[in-house]
C-alpha cells in the first residue's frame, strides 16, 4: 500500500494547483494517475507544456507530467 503514497501525493498536488472547473475526470489505478480536462489547456503553466496528439483518443492531446500524471485534453481550437 505504501507504494501508492507518492503517486497519490503527486496527484493531489496537481489537483490543488489547477482550477476545479477545468477538470472533468480523475482516475487512479495501480499507481498510475490521469486527469481529463473539460476544455483545451489554458494558463501559462499548461500552455508551456509539450502536448502531443493522443494515439488512441481522436481529437485529444496528451501531456505526461514529470511526476507521471497523464493529462488528457481536447485539441486546441483556432
PDB file of C-alpha atoms in Angstrom:
ATOM      1  CA  UNK A   1       0.000   0.000   0.000  1.00  0.00           C
ATOM      2  CA  UNK A   2       2.855   2.411   0.690  1.00  0.00           C
ATOM      3  CA  UNK A   3       3.884   2.310  -2.981  1.00  0.00           C
ATOM      4  CA  UNK A   4       0.745   4.372  -3.662  1.00  0.00           C
ATOM      5  CA  UNK A   5       1.730   7.218  -1.328  1.00  0.00           C
ATOM      6  CA  UNK A   6       3.939   9.193  -3.733  1.00  0.00           C
ATOM      7  CA  UNK A   7       1.703   8.857  -6.812  1.00  0.00           C
ATOM      8  CA  UNK A   8      -1.340   9.882  -4.763  1.00  0.00           C
ATOM      9  CA  UNK A   9       0.543  12.822  -3.239  1.00  0.00           C
ATOM     10  CA  UNK A  10       1.591  13.932  -6.741  1.00  0.00           C
ATOM     11  CA  UNK A  11      -1.995  13.674  -7.964  1.00  0.00           C
ATOM     12  CA  UNK A  12      -3.339  15.627  -5.002  1.00  0.00           C
ATOM     13  CA  UNK A  13      -0.724  18.344  -5.529  1.00  0.00           C
ATOM     14  CA  UNK A  14      -1.678  18.587  -9.223  1.00  0.00           C
ATOM     15  CA  UNK A  15      -5.374  18.900  -8.359  1.00  0.00           C
ATOM     16  CA  UNK A  16      -4.704  21.611  -5.784  1.00  0.00           C
ATOM     17  CA  UNK A  17      -2.695  23.658  -8.307  1.00  0.00           C
ATOM     18  CA  UNK A  18      -5.336  23.709 -11.042  1.00  0.00           C
ATOM     19  CA  UNK A  19      -8.867  25.064 -11.205  1.00  0.00           C
ATOM     20  CA  UNK A  20     -11.524  22.508 -10.345  1.00  0.00           C
ATOM     21  CA  UNK A  21     -13.830  23.721 -13.108  1.00  0.00           C
ATOM     22  CA  UNK A  22     -11.183  22.726 -15.686  1.00  0.00           C
ATOM     23  CA  UNK A  23     -11.090  19.109 -14.503  1.00  0.00           C
ATOM     24  CA  UNK A  24     -13.694  16.696 -15.858  1.00  0.00           C
ATOM     25  CA  UNK A  25     -12.407  13.345 -14.613  1.00  0.00           C
ATOM     26  CA  UNK A  26      -9.680  11.947 -12.363  1.00  0.00           C
ATOM     27  CA  UNK A  27      -8.551   8.322 -12.405  1.00  0.00           C
ATOM     28  CA  UNK A  28      -6.070   6.415 -10.284  1.00  0.00           C
ATOM     29  CA  UNK A  29      -5.266   2.740 -10.766  1.00  0.00           C
ATOM     30  CA  UNK A  30      -2.251   0.673  -9.756  1.00  0.00           C
ATOM     31  CA  UNK A  31      -0.081   3.717  -9.116  1.00  0.00           C
ATOM     32  CA  UNK A  32      -0.968   5.460 -12.389  1.00  0.00           C
ATOM     33  CA  UNK A  33      -2.927   8.693 -12.388  1.00  0.00           C
ATOM     34  CA  UNK A  34      -4.719  10.505 -15.174  1.00  0.00           C
ATOM     35  CA  UNK A  35      -6.646  13.761 -15.305  1.00  0.00           C
ATOM     36  CA  UNK A  36      -9.053  14.668 -18.102  1.00  0.00           C
ATOM     37  CA  UNK A  37      -9.733  18.358 -18.716  1.00  0.00           C
ATOM     38  CA  UNK A  38     -13.094  19.846 -19.767  1.00  0.00           C
ATOM     39  CA  UNK A  39     -11.507  22.122 -22.359  1.00  0.00           C
ATOM     40  CA  UNK A  40      -8.256  22.820 -24.112  1.00  0.00           C
ATOM     41  CA  UNK A  41      -5.365  23.769 -21.816  1.00  0.00           C
ATOM     42  CA  UNK A  42      -5.064  27.389 -20.747  1.00  0.00           C
ATOM     43  CA  UNK A  43      -2.869  29.408 -18.435  1.00  0.00           C
ATOM     44  CA  UNK A  44       0.878  29.907 -18.541  1.00  0.00           C
ATOM     45  CA  UNK A  45       1.715  26.572 -16.918  1.00  0.00           C
ATOM     46  CA  UNK A  46      -0.304  24.289 -19.153  1.00  0.00           C
ATOM     47  CA  UNK A  47       0.426  26.240 -22.325  1.00  0.00           C
ATOM     48  CA  UNK A  48       4.152  25.808 -21.657  1.00  0.00           C
ATOM     49  CA  UNK A  49       3.844  22.018 -21.580  1.00  0.00           C
ATOM     50  CA  UNK A  50       4.639  19.774 -24.519  1.00  0.00           C
ATOM     51  CA  UNK A  51       1.323  18.447 -25.787  1.00  0.00           C
ATOM     52  CA  UNK A  52       1.142  15.529 -28.223  1.00  0.00           C
ATOM     53  CA  UNK A  53      -1.763  14.078 -30.187  1.00  0.00           C
ATOM     54  CA  UNK A  54      -3.324  11.171 -28.328  1.00  0.00           C
ATOM     55  CA  UNK A  55      -2.508   7.874 -30.042  1.00  0.00           C
ATOM     56  CA  UNK A  56      -5.837   6.338 -29.018  1.00  0.00           C
ATOM     57  CA  UNK A  57      -8.338   9.181 -28.488  1.00  0.00           C
ATOM     58  CA  UNK A  58      -9.192  11.142 -31.608  1.00  0.00           C
ATOM     59  CA  UNK A  59      -9.474  14.911 -31.091  1.00  0.00           C
ATOM     60  CA  UNK A  60      -7.466  14.934 -27.886  1.00  0.00           C
ATOM     61  CA  UNK A  61      -3.967  15.880 -26.835  1.00  0.00           C
ATOM     62  CA  UNK A  62      -1.886  14.360 -24.056  1.00  0.00           C
ATOM     63  CA  UNK A  63       0.860  15.505 -21.683  1.00  0.00           C
ATOM     64  CA  UNK A  64       2.661  13.442 -19.060  1.00  0.00           C
ATOM     65  CA  UNK A  65       3.942  15.439 -16.101  1.00  0.00           C
ATOM     66  CA  UNK A  66       7.408  14.773 -14.630  1.00  0.00           C
ATOM     67  CA  UNK A  67       5.670  13.015 -11.741  1.00  0.00           C
ATOM     68  CA  UNK A  68       3.929  10.621 -14.137  1.00  0.00           C
ATOM     69  CA  UNK A  69       0.407  12.054 -14.260  1.00  0.00           C
ATOM     70  CA  UNK A  70      -1.172  11.755 -17.707  1.00  0.00           C
ATOM     71  CA  UNK A  71      -3.221  14.847 -18.576  1.00  0.00           C
ATOM     72  CA  UNK A  72      -5.743  14.469 -21.407  1.00  0.00           C
ATOM     73  CA  UNK A  73      -7.443  17.456 -23.031  1.00  0.00           C
ATOM     74  CA  UNK A  74      -9.464  18.378 -26.119  1.00  0.00           C
ATOM     75  CA  UNK A  75      -7.370  19.697 -29.002  1.00  0.00           C
ATOM     76  CA  UNK A  76      -6.826  23.429 -29.278  1.00  0.00           C
ATOM     77  CA  UNK A  77      -9.362  25.171 -31.497  1.00  0.00           C
ATOM     78  CA  UNK A  78      -8.263  28.049 -33.653  1.00  0.00           C
TER      79      UNK A  78
END
